[in-house]
Coordinates of C-alpha atoms in Angstrom, one line a residue:
M1 CA 5.5 12.3 25.4
G2 CA 9.3 12.1 25.8
R3 CA 9.7 12.5 29.5
A4 CA 11.1 9.1 30.2
N5 CA 14.9 8.8 30.4
Y6 CA 15.1 5.9 27.9
F7 CA 13.1 7.8 25.3
A8 CA 16.1 9.6 23.8
S9 CA 17.5 6.6 22.1
F10 CA 14.1 5.5 20.8
K11 CA 13.4 9.0 19.5
Q12 CA 16.8 9.1 17.7
N13 CA 16.1 5.8 16.0
A14 CA 12.5 6.8 15.1
D15 CA 13.6 10.1 13.7
G16 CA 16.3 8.5 11.7
F17 CA 13.8 6.0 10.3
I18 CA 11.4 8.8 9.4
C19 CA 14.2 10.7 7.6
S20 CA 15.1 7.5 5.7
I21 CA 11.7 7.3 4.0
L22 CA 11.3 10.9 2.9
P23 CA 11.5 11.6 -0.8
G24 CA 14.7 13.3 -1.9
I25 CA 16.7 11.7 0.8
S26 CA 19.1 9.1 -0.6
H27 CA 18.5 5.8 1.1
P28 CA 19.1 2.4 -0.5
Q29 CA 16.1 0.6 1.0
V30 CA 13.3 3.0 0.1
Q31 CA 12.8 4.8 -3.2
Y32 CA 10.0 6.6 -4.9
S33 CA 8.6 5.8 -8.3
P34 CA 8.3 8.6 -10.9
G35 CA 4.6 8.8 -10.0
G36 CA 5.4 9.3 -6.3
L37 CA 4.8 5.8 -4.9
I38 CA 7.0 4.5 -2.1
Y39 CA 8.9 1.6 -3.5
K40 CA 10.8 -1.0 -1.5
A41 CA 12.2 -4.0 -3.4
G42 CA 10.9 -7.5 -2.7
G43 CA 7.4 -8.9 -2.2
S44 CA 4.1 -7.1 -2.6
N45 CA 5.1 -3.4 -2.7
M46 CA 1.7 -2.2 -1.3
Q47 CA 2.5 -3.9 2.0
H48 CA 5.3 -1.4 2.4
V49 CA 3.3 1.5 1.1
T50 CA 0.4 1.1 3.4
S51 CA 2.5 0.2 6.5
L52 CA 5.0 3.0 6.0
S53 CA 2.2 5.5 5.3
F54 CA 0.5 4.4 8.5
L55 CA 3.8 5.0 10.4
L56 CA 4.2 8.4 8.7
L57 CA 0.7 9.4 9.9
A58 CA 1.2 8.0 13.4
Y59 CA 4.5 9.9 13.7
S60 CA 2.9 13.0 12.3
N61 CA 0.3 12.9 15.1
Y62 CA 3.0 12.3 17.7
L63 CA 5.1 15.3 16.5
S64 CA 2.0 17.4 16.4
H65 CA 1.0 16.6 20.0
A66 CA 4.6 17.0 21.2
N67 CA 5.1 20.2 19.2
K68 CA 8.2 18.8 17.5
V69 CA 9.8 18.4 14.1
V70 CA 12.5 16.1 12.8
P71 CA 15.6 17.6 11.2
C72 CA 16.6 15.5 8.2
G73 CA 19.7 17.1 6.7
G74 CA 18.4 19.9 4.4
T75 CA 14.8 18.9 5.0
T76 CA 12.6 19.3 8.1
A77 CA 10.0 16.7 8.7
T78 CA 7.0 18.6 10.0
P79 CA 3.8 17.0 11.1
A80 CA 2.1 18.6 8.0
L81 CA 4.8 17.1 5.7
L82 CA 4.4 13.6 7.1
K83 CA 0.6 13.8 6.9
H84 CA 0.9 15.0 3.3
L85 CA 3.2 12.2 2.3
S86 CA 0.9 9.7 3.9
K87 CA -2.2 11.1 2.1
R88 CA -0.3 11.2 -1.2
Q89 CA 0.3 7.4 -0.9
V90 CA -3.4 6.8 -0.2
D91 CA -4.3 9.0 -3.2
Y92 CA -1.9 7.0 -5.4
I93 CA -3.5 3.7 -4.2
L94 CA -6.9 5.0 -5.1
G95 CA -6.1 6.1 -8.6
D96 CA -4.1 9.4 -8.6
N97 CA -1.1 7.8 -10.4
P98 CA 0.3 7.6 -13.9
L99 CA -1.9 4.7 -14.9
G100 CA -5.1 6.3 -13.5
M101 CA -5.7 2.9 -11.8
S102 CA -7.1 2.3 -8.4
Y103 CA -5.4 -0.6 -6.8
M104 CA -8.6 -1.2 -4.7
V105 CA -10.9 -3.6 -6.5
G106 CA -14.2 -1.9 -7.3
Y107 CA -13.1 1.6 -6.5
G108 CA -13.1 4.0 -9.4
A109 CA -13.5 3.3 -13.1
H110 CA -10.2 1.6 -13.6
Y111 CA -9.0 -1.1 -11.1
P112 CA -7.4 -4.6 -11.3
Q113 CA -9.7 -7.1 -13.0
R114 CA -7.6 -10.3 -12.7
I115 CA -6.6 -10.6 -9.0
H116 CA -4.8 -13.6 -7.6
H117 CA -7.7 -14.8 -5.4
R118 CA -9.3 -18.2 -5.8
G119 CA -12.8 -17.2 -4.7
S120 CA -12.7 -14.2 -7.0
S121 CA -11.3 -16.0 -10.1
L122 CA -13.5 -19.1 -10.1
P123 CA -17.1 -19.0 -11.3
S124 CA -19.7 -18.7 -8.7
V125 CA -21.7 -21.7 -7.4
S126 CA -24.8 -20.5 -9.2
A127 CA -22.9 -20.3 -12.5
H128 CA -21.0 -23.6 -11.9
P129 CA -22.7 -25.8 -9.3
A130 CA -20.3 -28.7 -9.7
H131 CA -17.3 -29.1 -7.5
I132 CA -14.1 -27.6 -8.9
A133 CA -11.1 -29.6 -7.8
C134 CA -7.8 -27.8 -7.0
K135 CA -6.0 -28.6 -10.2
A136 CA -9.2 -27.9 -12.2
G137 CA -9.0 -24.3 -11.2
S138 CA -5.9 -23.8 -13.4
Q139 CA -8.0 -23.1 -16.4
Y140 CA -9.6 -20.1 -14.6
F141 CA -6.3 -19.0 -13.0
L142 CA -4.6 -18.9 -16.4
S143 CA -7.5 -17.3 -18.2
P144 CA -7.0 -13.8 -19.6
N145 CA -10.6 -13.0 -18.8
P146 CA -11.5 -10.7 -15.8
N147 CA -12.5 -12.4 -12.6
P148 CA -16.2 -13.3 -12.5
N149 CA -16.5 -12.3 -8.8
K150 CA -15.3 -8.9 -7.7
L151 CA -13.6 -8.8 -4.4
V152 CA -14.7 -5.3 -3.7
G153 CA -12.4 -3.3 -1.4
A154 CA -9.4 -5.7 -1.7
V155 CA -6.1 -3.9 -2.4
V156 CA -3.6 -5.8 -4.5
G157 CA 0.2 -5.8 -4.3
G158 CA 0.5 -3.0 -6.9
P159 CA 3.2 -1.9 -9.4
T160 CA 5.9 -4.4 -10.3
N161 CA 8.8 -2.0 -9.8
N162 CA 9.7 1.6 -9.4
T163 CA 8.4 2.5 -12.8
D164 CA 4.7 2.6 -11.9
S165 CA 3.9 -0.4 -14.3
F166 CA 1.3 -3.0 -13.3
P167 CA 0.6 -6.3 -15.0
D168 CA -3.1 -7.0 -14.4
S169 CA -2.5 -10.8 -14.5
R170 CA -3.2 -13.5 -11.9
P171 CA 0.2 -15.3 -12.3
F172 CA 2.0 -12.2 -11.2
F173 CA 0.8 -12.9 -7.6
Q174 CA 3.1 -10.3 -5.9
Q175 CA 1.4 -7.6 -7.8
S176 CA -2.2 -9.0 -8.1
E177 CA -2.8 -10.7 -4.8
P178 CA -4.8 -8.9 -2.0
T179 CA -3.6 -9.6 1.5
T180 CA -4.6 -8.6 5.0
Y181 CA -1.2 -7.1 5.7
I182 CA -1.8 -4.7 2.7
N183 CA -5.4 -3.9 3.6
A184 CA -5.2 -3.6 7.4
P185 CA -2.9 -0.5 7.6
L186 CA -5.0 1.1 4.8
V187 CA -8.1 0.8 6.9
G188 CA -6.5 2.9 9.5
L189 CA -5.3 5.5 7.0
L190 CA -8.8 5.7 5.3
S191 CA -10.4 6.0 8.7
F192 CA -8.2 8.9 9.7
F193 CA -8.5 10.8 6.3
S194 CA -12.2 10.2 6.3
A195 CA -12.5 11.9 9.7
H196 CA -9.9 14.6 8.9
P197 CA -10.4 15.5 5.2

């Protein structure tokens, strides 16, 4: 909890990083969409959202236990502020956003229907018992129809840019593909907020 001599340089870097992801602080690497989603250019954006939200929550818990805050220019990052920002990202993922869309498949009334996932987009064995070769899957991949198999609980890459837009389309894999590195940090966040509503 900060008693080691080498801790000062680590804390300075960590505090600087926390300040760099706060809304309203100008930083070239992290922005916020009009709807409030953390946006970092490149790749599946939700990987950044869930990971940074997990870090915000972890640092909030550290600050709370250490009875500290982080001065960030004209803003003070308190444990409550960091926890609120983290929770706001989770709420956005689950549907509190301009599109009213949950980015978790099967959660809420409106969620991605055309995710970039082979097992979800191909017909089930009971509906299509014959083998589907790799290239033969293209007709299902390119289909505008919703996936026949819902991958319930999978979180996709999310909005395409910092405008909160989302193309519910398999070929846009960075937005429509679920990954473990998106879902894993979210499990930690959901566990915490479930235990601490």
